[in-house]
Coordinates of C-alpha atoms in Angstrom, one line a residue:
Chain A
X17 CA 102.7 123.6 96.0
X18 CA 104.0 120.2 96.4
X19 CA 101.3 118.6 98.5
X20 CA 98.2 120.0 96.9
X21 CA 97.5 116.7 95.2
X22 CA 96.5 115.1 98.5
X23 CA 92.7 115.4 98.3
X24 CA 91.1 117.1 101.2
X25 CA 88.9 114.1 101.6
X26 CA 92.0 112.2 102.7
X27 CA 91.8 114.1 106.0
X28 CA 88.7 112.1 106.9
X29 CA 90.5 108.8 106.5
X30 CA 92.7 109.7 109.4
X31 CA 95.9 107.7 108.8
X32 CA 96.4 109.2 105.4
X33 CA 95.7 112.8 106.5
X34 CA 98.2 115.3 105.2
X35 CA 100.2 116.2 108.2
X36 CA 100.8 119.8 107.2
X37 CA 98.7 122.2 105.2
X38 CA 101.4 123.1 102.7
X39 CA 104.5 121.2 103.3
X40 CA 105.3 117.6 103.9
X41 CA 108.3 118.4 106.1
X42 CA 111.1 120.9 106.7
X43 CA 113.0 119.8 103.6
X44 CA 110.0 120.5 101.5
X45 CA 109.7 124.0 102.9
X46 CA 113.4 124.6 102.4
X47 CA 113.2 123.5 98.8
X48 CA 110.3 125.7 98.2
X49 CA 112.2 128.7 99.5
X50 CA 115.1 127.9 97.4
X51 CA 112.9 127.7 94.4
X52 CA 111.1 130.9 95.2
X53 CA 114.3 132.8 95.7
X54 CA 115.8 131.2 92.6
X55 CA 119.1 130.5 94.2
X56 CA 121.6 127.8 93.4
X57 CA 121.1 124.8 95.5
X58 CA 124.9 124.2 95.5
X59 CA 125.5 127.7 96.8
X60 CA 122.7 128.5 99.1
X61 CA 122.8 132.0 100.7
X62 CA 122.3 130.6 104.1
X63 CA 121.8 133.8 106.0
X64 CA 118.9 134.9 103.7
X65 CA 117.3 131.4 103.5
X66 CA 117.6 130.8 107.2
X67 CA 115.9 134.1 108.0
X68 CA 113.1 133.3 105.6
X69 CA 112.8 129.8 106.9
X70 CA 112.3 131.2 110.5
X71 CA 109.8 133.7 109.3
X72 CA 107.8 131.1 107.5
X73 CA 107.6 128.7 110.4
X74 CA 106.4 131.6 112.5
X75 CA 103.5 132.3 110.2
X76 CA 102.6 128.7 109.4
X77 CA 100.6 126.8 111.9
X78 CA 102.9 123.8 112.1
X79 CA 101.7 120.9 114.2
X80 CA 105.0 119.1 113.8
X81 CA 107.0 122.2 114.8
X82 CA 109.8 120.2 116.4
X83 CA 111.1 119.0 113.0
X84 CA 110.9 122.5 111.6
X85 CA 112.6 124.0 114.6
X86 CA 115.4 121.5 114.4
X87 CA 116.0 122.5 110.8
X88 CA 115.9 126.2 111.7
X89 CA 118.6 125.5 114.4
X90 CA 120.6 123.6 111.8
X91 CA 120.5 126.5 109.3
X92 CA 121.5 129.0 112.0
X93 CA 124.4 126.8 113.0
X94 CA 125.6 126.6 109.4
X95 CA 125.3 130.4 109.1
X96 CA 127.5 130.8 112.2
X97 CA 130.0 128.3 110.8
X98 CA 130.2 130.3 107.6
X99 CA 130.9 133.5 109.5
X100 CA 134.1 132.0 111.0
X101 CA 137.2 133.0 109.1
X102 CA 138.0 130.2 106.6
X103 CA 141.7 130.6 107.3
X104 CA 144.4 129.0 105.3
X105 CA 143.6 125.4 106.2
X106 CA 143.5 123.3 103.1
X107 CA 140.9 120.9 104.4
X108 CA 138.0 123.3 104.7
X109 CA 134.7 121.6 104.3
X110 CA 131.7 123.6 103.3
X111 CA 129.3 123.3 106.3
X112 CA 126.4 123.3 103.8
X113 CA 127.6 120.1 102.1
X114 CA 125.5 117.7 104.2
X115 CA 122.4 119.9 103.8
X116 CA 122.9 120.0 100.0
X117 CA 123.2 116.3 99.9
X118 CA 119.9 115.8 101.8
X119 CA 118.1 118.4 99.7
X120 CA 119.2 116.7 96.5
X121 CA 118.2 113.4 97.8
X122 CA 114.8 114.7 98.9
X123 CA 114.3 116.4 95.6
X124 CA 115.1 113.2 93.7
X125 CA 112.5 111.5 95.8
X126 CA 110.0 114.2 95.0
X127 CA 110.6 113.4 91.4
X128 CA 109.8 109.8 91.9
X129 CA 106.7 110.9 93.7
X130 CA 105.6 112.7 90.6
X131 CA 106.1 109.6 88.6
X132 CA 104.1 107.5 91.1
X133 CA 101.4 110.2 91.2
X134 CA 101.1 110.1 87.5
X135 CA 101.0 106.3 87.3
X136 CA 98.6 106.1 90.2
X137 CA 96.3 108.6 88.5
X138 CA 96.5 106.6 85.3
X139 CA 95.6 103.4 87.1
X140 CA 92.7 105.2 88.9
X141 CA 91.1 106.0 85.6
X142 CA 90.5 102.3 85.0
X143 CA 88.2 100.0 86.9
X144 CA 89.0 96.4 87.5
X145 CA 86.4 93.7 87.4
X146 CA 84.3 94.1 90.5
X147 CA 81.7 91.4 90.3
X148 CA 83.1 88.1 91.3
X149 CA 80.6 85.2 91.5
X150 CA 80.7 83.5 94.9
X151 CA 82.8 80.4 94.6
X152 CA 82.6 77.4 96.8
X153 CA 85.5 78.1 99.1
X154 CA 88.5 77.6 96.8
X155 CA 90.5 74.6 97.8
X156 CA 93.9 75.6 99.3
X157 CA 96.9 75.1 97.1
X158 CA 99.3 72.5 98.3
X159 CA 101.9 73.8 100.7
X160 CA 105.5 74.1 99.5
X161 CA 107.6 73.9 102.6
X162 CA 110.6 71.8 103.3
X163 CA 112.2 71.0 106.6
X164 CA 115.3 72.9 105.6
X165 CA 113.2 76.0 105.2
X166 CA 111.7 75.6 108.7
X167 CA 115.2 75.1 110.2
X168 CA 116.5 78.1 108.4
X169 CA 113.6 80.1 110.0
X170 CA 114.6 78.7 113.4
X171 CA 118.1 79.9 112.7
X172 CA 116.9 83.3 111.8
X173 CA 114.8 83.5 114.9
X174 CA 117.8 82.4 117.1
X175 CA 120.0 85.0 115.5
X176 CA 117.3 87.7 116.0
X177 CA 116.8 86.9 119.7
X178 CA 120.5 86.6 120.5
X179 CA 120.4 90.1 121.7
X180 CA 121.1 90.1 125.5
X181 CA 117.8 91.8 126.4
X182 CA 115.9 88.9 124.8
X183 CA 117.8 86.2 126.7
X184 CA 116.3 87.0 130.1
X185 CA 113.0 85.5 130.7
X186 CA 110.9 88.3 132.2
X187 CA 109.4 87.1 135.4
X188 CA 105.7 87.4 135.5
X189 CA 104.7 90.4 137.4
X190 CA 101.6 88.8 138.9
X191 CA 101.3 85.4 140.6
X192 CA 97.7 84.4 140.0
X193 CA 98.2 80.6 140.4
X194 CA 99.7 81.3 143.9
X195 CA 96.8 83.5 144.8
X196 CA 94.3 80.9 143.6
X197 CA 96.0 78.3 145.9
X198 CA 95.8 80.7 148.9
X199 CA 92.1 81.4 148.2
X200 CA 91.3 77.7 147.9
X201 CA 93.2 77.0 151.2
X202 CA 91.2 79.7 153.0
X203 CA 87.9 78.4 151.6
X204 CA 88.8 74.9 152.6
X205 CA 88.9 76.1 156.2
X206 CA 85.7 78.1 156.2
X207 CA 83.0 78.3 153.5
X208 CA 82.5 82.0 153.8
X209 CA 85.2 84.7 154.1
X210 CA 85.8 88.3 153.4
X211 CA 88.1 89.9 150.8
X212 CA 90.0 91.7 153.6
X213 CA 90.6 88.3 155.3
X214 CA 92.6 87.0 152.3
X215 CA 94.6 90.1 151.9
X216 CA 97.4 90.3 154.4
X217 CA 98.4 93.6 155.9
X218 CA 101.9 93.5 154.4
X219 CA 100.7 92.8 150.9
X220 CA 102.1 95.0 148.1
X221 CA 100.0 96.1 145.1
X222 CA 101.0 93.2 142.8
X223 CA 100.0 90.7 145.5
X224 CA 96.6 92.4 146.0
X225 CA 96.1 92.5 142.3
X226 CA 97.0 88.8 142.0
X227 CA 94.5 88.0 144.7
X228 CA 91.8 89.9 142.9
X229 CA 92.5 88.2 139.6
X230 CA 92.6 84.8 141.3
X231 CA 89.3 85.6 142.9
X232 CA 87.7 86.6 139.6
X233 CA 89.1 83.5 137.9
X234 CA 87.7 81.2 140.5
X235 CA 84.3 83.0 140.3
X236 CA 84.4 82.6 136.6
X237 CA 84.9 78.8 136.8
X238 CA 82.2 78.6 139.4
X239 CA 84.3 77.6 142.4
X240 CA 83.1 80.5 144.5
X241 CA 80.6 83.4 144.6
X242 CA 81.6 87.0 145.2
X243 CA 79.0 89.4 146.6
X244 CA 79.2 93.0 147.7
X245 CA 76.1 94.4 149.5
X246 CA 76.7 98.0 148.6
X247 CA 79.4 100.0 146.9
X248 CA 82.7 100.1 148.8
X249 CA 81.5 97.5 151.3
X250 CA 83.6 94.5 152.1
X251 CA 83.4 91.7 149.5
X252 CA 82.0 88.4 150.7
X253 CA 83.4 85.3 149.3
X254 CA 81.3 82.1 149.5
X255 CA 82.5 78.7 148.4
X256 CA 80.3 77.2 145.7
X257 CA 78.8 73.6 145.8
X258 CA 80.9 71.3 147.8
X259 CA 81.7 68.9 144.9
X260 CA 83.3 71.7 142.9
X261 CA 85.4 72.7 145.8
X262 CA 86.6 69.3 146.7
X263 CA 87.6 68.6 143.1
X264 CA 89.5 71.8 143.0
X265 CA 91.3 71.0 146.2
Chain B
X18 CA 88.5 84.1 68.7
X19 CA 90.4 80.9 69.3
X20 CA 89.2 78.7 72.1
X21 CA 92.4 79.4 74.0
X22 CA 91.8 83.2 73.8
X23 CA 88.2 82.6 74.9
X24 CA 89.4 80.6 77.9
X25 CA 91.9 83.2 78.8
X26 CA 89.2 85.9 78.5
X27 CA 86.9 84.0 80.8
X28 CA 89.7 83.5 83.4
X29 CA 90.7 87.2 83.2
X30 CA 87.1 88.2 83.6
X31 CA 86.8 86.0 86.6
X32 CA 89.6 87.8 88.5
X33 CA 89.7 91.1 90.2
X34 CA 93.5 91.0 90.1
X35 CA 96.2 90.5 87.5
X36 CA 96.8 86.9 86.5
X37 CA 100.4 85.9 86.1
X38 CA 101.8 84.0 83.2
X39 CA 102.4 81.0 85.4
X40 CA 98.7 81.0 86.4
X41 CA 97.7 81.2 82.8
X42 CA 99.9 78.2 82.1
X43 CA 98.1 76.1 84.7
X44 CA 94.8 77.1 83.1
X45 CA 95.8 75.4 79.8
X46 CA 98.5 72.9 80.7
X47 CA 98.5 71.4 77.2
X48 CA 99.4 74.6 75.5
X49 CA 102.8 75.9 74.9
X50 CA 104.0 79.2 76.3
X51 CA 104.1 80.6 72.7
X52 CA 100.5 79.6 72.1
X53 CA 99.4 81.3 75.3
X54 CA 101.4 84.4 74.4
X55 CA 99.7 84.4 71.0
X56 CA 96.3 84.1 72.5
X57 CA 97.0 87.0 74.8
X58 CA 98.0 89.1 71.8
X59 CA 94.9 88.0 70.0
X60 CA 92.7 89.0 72.9
X61 CA 94.4 92.4 73.3
X62 CA 94.1 93.1 69.6
X63 CA 90.5 92.0 69.6
X64 CA 89.7 94.5 72.3
X65 CA 91.7 97.3 70.6
X66 CA 90.7 96.8 67.0
X67 CA 87.2 95.7 67.5
X68 CA 86.4 98.5 69.8
X69 CA 85.5 97.5 73.3
X70 CA 84.7 99.2 76.6
X71 CA 87.6 97.2 78.2
X72 CA 91.2 96.6 77.4
X73 CA 93.9 94.2 78.3
X74 CA 96.8 95.6 80.3
X75 CA 100.1 94.1 81.4
X76 CA 100.9 94.9 85.0
X77 CA 102.3 93.6 88.2
X78 CA 103.9 90.6 86.4
X79 CA 100.7 89.5 84.9
X80 CA 97.6 90.5 82.8
X81 CA 94.5 92.2 83.8
X82 CA 91.3 93.4 81.9
X83 CA 90.4 97.0 82.9
X84 CA 87.8 99.4 81.7
X85 CA 88.9 102.0 79.2
X86 CA 89.7 105.4 80.7
X87 CA 87.1 107.3 78.6
X88 CA 84.2 105.6 80.4
X89 CA 85.4 106.1 84.0
X90 CA 83.7 109.4 84.6
X91 CA 80.3 108.2 83.4
X92 CA 80.5 105.0 85.4
X93 CA 81.5 107.0 88.5
X94 CA 78.7 109.5 87.9
X95 CA 76.2 106.8 87.7
X96 CA 77.6 105.4 91.0
X97 CA 78.2 102.0 89.6
X98 CA 81.8 101.9 90.8
X99 CA 84.0 104.2 92.8
X100 CA 87.6 105.1 92.3
X101 CA 90.0 104.3 95.1
X102 CA 91.1 107.1 97.3
X103 CA 94.3 108.9 96.4
X104 CA 97.3 108.4 98.6
X105 CA 98.5 111.4 100.7
X106 CA 101.7 113.2 100.0
X107 CA 103.3 111.6 103.0
X108 CA 102.3 108.2 101.9
X109 CA 103.6 108.8 98.3
X110 CA 106.9 110.1 99.6
X111 CA 107.4 107.1 101.9
X112 CA 106.5 104.7 99.0
X113 CA 108.9 106.4 96.6
X114 CA 111.7 106.0 99.1
X115 CA 110.9 102.4 99.9
X116 CA 110.5 101.5 96.2
X117 CA 114.0 102.8 95.4
X118 CA 115.9 101.8 98.6
X119 CA 114.3 98.5 99.6
X120 CA 114.9 96.8 101.9
X121 CA 114.9 99.9 104.1
X122 CA 114.3 100.6 107.8
X123 CA 111.9 103.2 109.2
X124 CA 114.8 105.3 110.6
X125 CA 116.4 105.5 107.1
X126 CA 113.1 106.6 105.6
X127 CA 112.6 109.3 108.3
X128 CA 116.2 110.5 107.7
X129 CA 115.4 111.1 104.0
X130 CA 112.0 112.6 104.5
X131 CA 113.0 114.7 107.5
X132 CA 109.9 113.8 109.5
X133 CA 108.6 111.0 111.7
X134 CA 106.5 108.6 109.7
X135 CA 104.8 106.3 112.3
X136 CA 101.2 106.2 111.1
X137 CA 102.1 106.2 107.4
X138 CA 104.0 102.9 107.5
X139 CA 101.1 101.3 109.3
X140 CA 98.5 102.5 106.7
X141 CA 100.7 101.5 103.8
X142 CA 101.1 98.1 105.4
X143 CA 97.4 97.7 106.0
X144 CA 96.7 98.6 102.4
X145 CA 99.1 95.8 101.4
X146 CA 101.4 98.2 99.5
X147 CA 104.5 97.4 101.6
X148 CA 105.5 94.5 103.7
X149 CA 108.2 93.6 106.2
X150 CA 110.9 91.8 104.2
X151 CA 113.4 91.1 106.9
X152 CA 115.4 92.5 109.7
X153 CA 118.4 94.7 109.2
X154 CA 121.8 94.2 110.7
X155 CA 122.9 96.5 113.5
X156 CA 121.5 98.0 116.6
X157 CA 118.1 96.6 117.5
X158 CA 117.9 94.6 114.2
X159 CA 115.3 97.0 112.7
X160 CA 112.4 95.8 110.6
X161 CA 113.1 96.3 106.9
X162 CA 110.4 97.2 104.5
X163 CA 109.9 96.5 100.8
X164 CA 107.1 97.0 98.2
X165 CA 104.6 94.3 97.3
X166 CA 102.8 93.2 94.1
X167 CA 99.9 95.3 95.2
X168 CA 102.2 98.3 94.9
X169 CA 102.8 97.5 91.3
X170 CA 99.1 97.1 90.7
X171 CA 98.3 100.3 92.3
X172 CA 100.7 102.3 90.1
X173 CA 100.0 100.1 86.9
X174 CA 103.7 99.0 86.8
X175 CA 104.7 95.8 85.1
X176 CA 107.7 95.5 87.4
X177 CA 109.9 97.7 89.6
X178 CA 112.3 98.3 86.8
X179 CA 109.7 100.3 85.0
X180 CA 110.3 103.1 87.4
X181 CA 113.0 105.5 86.1
X182 CA 116.5 104.5 87.2
X183 CA 118.1 106.8 89.7
X184 CA 120.5 108.1 87.0
X185 CA 117.6 108.9 84.7
X186 CA 116.0 111.3 87.1
X187 CA 116.6 115.0 86.4
X188 CA 118.4 115.3 89.7
X189 CA 121.0 112.6 89.3
X190 CA 122.1 111.5 92.7
X191 CA 125.0 109.2 93.4
X192 CA 124.4 105.8 94.6
X193 CA 123.4 106.0 98.3
X194 CA 126.6 106.7 100.2
X195 CA 126.3 105.6 103.8
X196 CA 128.2 108.5 105.2
X197 CA 128.1 112.2 104.3
X198 CA 129.3 114.3 101.6
X199 CA 130.8 113.8 98.1
X200 CA 133.9 115.7 97.1
Chain C
X10 CA 80.6 98.2 68.6
X11 CA 78.8 101.5 69.1
X12 CA 80.1 103.9 71.7
X13 CA 77.0 103.2 73.8
X14 CA 77.6 99.5 73.7
X15 CA 81.2 100.0 74.8
X16 CA 80.1 102.3 77.7
X17 CA 77.6 99.6 78.8
X18 CA 80.3 96.9 78.6
X19 CA 82.7 99.0 80.7
X20 CA 80.0 99.7 83.3
X21 CA 78.8 96.1 83.5
X22 CA 82.4 95.0 83.9
X23 CA 83.2 97.5 86.7
X24 CA 79.9 97.1 88.7
X25 CA 79.9 94.7 91.6
X26 CA 76.3 93.8 91.1
X27 CA 73.8 93.4 88.2
X28 CA 72.8 96.8 86.6
X29 CA 69.1 97.5 86.3
X30 CA 67.5 99.2 83.3
X31 CA 67.1 102.4 85.4
X32 CA 70.7 102.5 86.3
X33 CA 71.7 102.1 82.6
X34 CA 69.5 105.1 81.9
X35 CA 71.5 107.3 84.4
X36 CA 74.7 106.0 82.8
X37 CA 73.7 107.5 79.5
X38 CA 71.1 110.2 80.3
X39 CA 71.0 111.5 76.7
X40 CA 70.1 108.2 75.2
X41 CA 66.6 106.9 74.6
X42 CA 65.4 103.7 76.2
X43 CA 65.2 102.2 72.8
X44 CA 68.8 103.1 72.1
X45 CA 69.9 101.6 75.3
X46 CA 68.0 98.4 74.6
X47 CA 69.5 98.2 71.2
X48 CA 73.0 98.6 72.6
X49 CA 72.3 95.8 75.1
X50 CA 71.3 93.6 72.2
X51 CA 74.4 94.6 70.3
X52 CA 76.6 93.7 73.2
X53 CA 74.9 90.3 73.7
X54 CA 75.1 89.5 70.1
X55 CA 78.7 90.5 69.9
X56 CA 79.6 88.1 72.7
X57 CA 77.5 85.3 71.2
X58 CA 78.2 85.6 67.5
X59 CA 81.9 86.6 67.7
X60 CA 82.7 83.9 70.2
X61 CA 83.8 85.1 73.6
X62 CA 84.7 83.6 76.9
X63 CA 81.9 85.7 78.5
X64 CA 78.2 86.3 77.9
X65 CA 75.6 88.9 78.8
X66 CA 72.8 87.6 81.0
X67 CA 69.6 89.1 82.2
X68 CA 69.1 88.2 85.8
X69 CA 66.4 89.1 88.3
X70 CA 68.3 92.2 89.3
X71 CA 69.3 93.4 85.9
X72 CA 72.1 92.8 83.4
X73 CA 75.4 91.1 84.1
X74 CA 78.5 89.8 82.3
X75 CA 79.2 86.3 83.3
X76 CA 81.9 83.8 82.5
X77 CA 80.6 81.1 80.1
X78 CA 79.8 77.9 81.8
X79 CA 82.1 75.8 79.6
X80 CA 85.2 77.6 81.0
X81 CA 84.3 77.7 84.7
X82 CA 85.5 74.1 85.2
X83 CA 88.9 74.8 83.7
X84 CA 89.2 78.0 85.8
X85 CA 88.4 76.1 89.0
X86 CA 90.8 73.4 88.1
X87 CA 93.5 76.0 87.6
X88 CA 92.9 77.5 91.0
X89 CA 93.2 74.0 92.5
X90 CA 96.4 73.4 90.6
X91 CA 97.7 76.8 91.3
X92 CA 101.4 76.6 92.1
X93 CA 102.0 75.4 95.6
X94 CA 101.8 78.1 98.2
X95 CA 104.9 79.1 100.0
X96 CA 104.8 80.3 103.5
X97 CA 106.1 83.9 104.0
X98 CA 109.2 84.5 106.1
X99 CA 107.0 85.8 108.9
X100 CA 104.9 82.6 108.8
X101 CA 107.9 80.4 108.8
X102 CA 109.5 82.1 111.7
X103 CA 106.3 82.0 113.7
X104 CA 105.9 78.3 112.9
X105 CA 109.6 77.7 113.9
X106 CA 109.0 79.4 117.3
X107 CA 105.9 77.4 117.9
X108 CA 107.6 74.2 117.0
X109 CA 110.4 74.7 119.5
X110 CA 108.6 76.5 122.3
X111 CA 105.2 74.9 122.4
X112 CA 102.9 75.5 124.1
X113 CA 103.3 79.2 123.6
X114 CA 101.0 82.2 123.7
X115 CA 100.6 84.8 120.9
X116 CA 102.1 87.4 123.2
X117 CA 105.2 85.4 123.8
X118 CA 105.7 84.8 120.1
X119 CA 105.2 88.5 119.4
X120 CA 107.7 89.3 122.0
X121 CA 110.3 87.1 120.3
X122 CA 109.5 88.3 116.8
X123 CA 109.0 91.9 117.7
X124 CA 105.9 92.3 115.5
X125 CA 102.2 91.6 115.7
X126 CA 101.4 88.2 114.2
X127 CA 97.6 88.1 114.2
X128 CA 97.2 87.2 110.5
X129 CA 100.1 84.8 110.4
X130 CA 98.6 82.7 113.3
X131 CA 95.3 82.6 111.5
X132 CA 96.8 81.4 108.3
X133 CA 98.9 78.7 110.0
X134 CA 95.8 77.6 111.8
X135 CA 93.8 77.5 108.6
X136 CA 96.6 75.4 107.1
X137 CA 96.2 73.0 109.9
X138 CA 99.8 73.3 110.9
X139 CA 99.1 74.7 114.4
X140 CA 96.2 74.5 116.8
X141 CA 95.2 75.8 120.2
X142 CA 96.4 73.3 122.7
X143 CA 95.2 74.9 125.9
X144 CA 95.1 78.0 128.0
X145 CA 98.0 79.4 129.8
X146 CA 98.2 80.4 133.4
X147 CA 98.2 84.1 134.3
X148 CA 96.5 87.2 133.2
X149 CA 93.6 86.6 130.8
X150 CA 94.5 82.9 130.5
X151 CA 95.9 83.3 127.0
X152 CA 95.4 80.7 124.3
X153 CA 98.4 78.5 123.9
X154 CA 99.5 77.2 120.5
X155 CA 101.2 74.1 119.5
X156 CA 102.0 72.1 116.3
X157 CA 99.6 69.5 114.9
X158 CA 100.0 66.0 113.5
X159 CA 99.6 67.7 110.0
X160 CA 102.8 69.5 110.9
X161 CA 104.7 66.3 111.6
X162 CA 103.2 64.7 108.5
X163 CA 104.3 67.5 106.3
X164 CA 107.9 67.2 107.4
X165 CA 107.7 63.4 107.6
X166 CA 108.6 63.5 111.3
X167 CA 107.5 60.7 113.6
X168 CA 107.5 63.0 116.6
X169 CA 108.7 66.4 117.6
X170 CA 111.9 65.1 119.2
X171 CA 113.0 64.4 115.7
X172 CA 113.5 68.1 115.1
X173 CA 117.1 68.9 115.5
X174 CA 118.0 70.5 118.9
X175 CA 118.9 74.2 118.7
X176 CA 122.7 73.3 119.1
X177 CA 122.4 70.8 116.2
X178 CA 120.9 73.4 113.9
X179 CA 124.2 74.7 112.4
X180 CA 125.0 71.2 111.2
X181 CA 121.4 70.5 110.0
X182 CA 121.4 73.7 108.0
X183 CA 124.6 72.8 106.2
X184 CA 123.2 69.5 104.8
X185 CA 121.7 70.2 101.4
X186 CA 118.5 68.3 101.8
X187 CA 116.3 69.0 98.8
X188 CA 113.0 67.7 100.3
X189 CA 111.9 66.7 103.7
X190 CA 113.7 64.6 106.3
X191 CA 116.3 62.0 105.9
X192 CA 115.7 58.8 107.9

């Protein structure tokens, strides 16, 4: 089978895990059916292949079933199209044509995979030098960079961001600086206050969150202390040493 | 061996990766390209004729000393070195497509493979086998991927042209046509 | 060289650390200690008598192939003279964004470029072209990046205002300046 060369150990490495036990996708499964049935890829008996395809995905435990189901649906659609009377129109296009093109393309790619696999195995049978004596941090090579290159990069960036959705500056969802100002103003009036005192009744979630982050930020820089006597109790906010607070104000 | 061949040998031994011709030239700035090429030949012949455990290979646009294949198994058995992990089928298929169609976007790769390839691209990128080489035209300006020198190293290729040309493959396929079917 | 000497050479080459006598024994379990010792001698003599860029040394931990001292200087010099490094397209674009938008946070750059830029920022920083110039307001107080005097020096700019404005770029890009800035 086509994907047997993926070592089972690969599964442990996560990202390189083989996604399906036997097939690397619906095209792989389809090709294997065509090979097993020994039919001409340019003249696929769609009814028979479609039926077998559906049977196979029923018996296989496919964890990416969507892609296989999509292919099954496509096969059944082609089958239906072939059942329609061809009629006398001169511009009849074989509904299988696109599928054949994709299968050939996929098969060609598999051929390249075989080449890569062979070359990769060849390279794996040689070791490179592993011991490299520690060197005093190699001096960096001089940088080759002209202004014109930099400006060309600016130009590329400007072109890349000229999409309309990149033009708008997204407003910050939170206003932490504003919250910090409010907290400082409250603490300037009284040295001790409660969290519920700085949250106004009409505050919406982003404002409450801004307040909370402002509070944590000020606590982090030592402008205030935050205490909570027991879980879910109100939070007490105490201004830190006076010199700190006045400097902040 | 000539002094130049010895110098090249020392430099090649000091590197875990292939050394390009340009780099060899900076190593011996007073020597002509022909002299360096002759020294490389001398070194390769010395390894081959004299019988050594290592050999000189040309790959990824440069030269690299590698152990001979016949000793690999014994070295691995003695746990003195380990072979790198094989790539999965999904990774190989994705690499094959990128190698032939670069620069290529993720959507185009998925179209050819017939499956989504999210994690595979990331792993290949982390392994240094592929890189973002630009942005495509068109909707969303997709990232375009290409292979790297590490890719050549991994598959012991001197350059990309060493891969069979599309028309040399058993299944000859027309040049990628953007839209649907031929005749 | 005998096959055993070749095997030892390959193993010594592929191993990341010195190989002890015990390990050499597991490498060739059918060989006697005397045979292995003889092969080690053979390898060392081959390197010495034949004239090689490397030599076999016995260190505290075991045996190791090392570059001969007389070539290390040339190799280091070559690394220094290695062809000037070019910045990747990704690094250039990131540098361009920082130059024109500083101070700017990593998240803002990533939003513009559409890809993660961790490694790129690091290499630009190591190159001394950018530096952390402060912390932004807002969530997490992100590090803000800006260009450095080294950046100005590199492009022979007196100050940042000498960079063309965005609307002047088209003209600036048309002028075929080979190296840095005109007066």
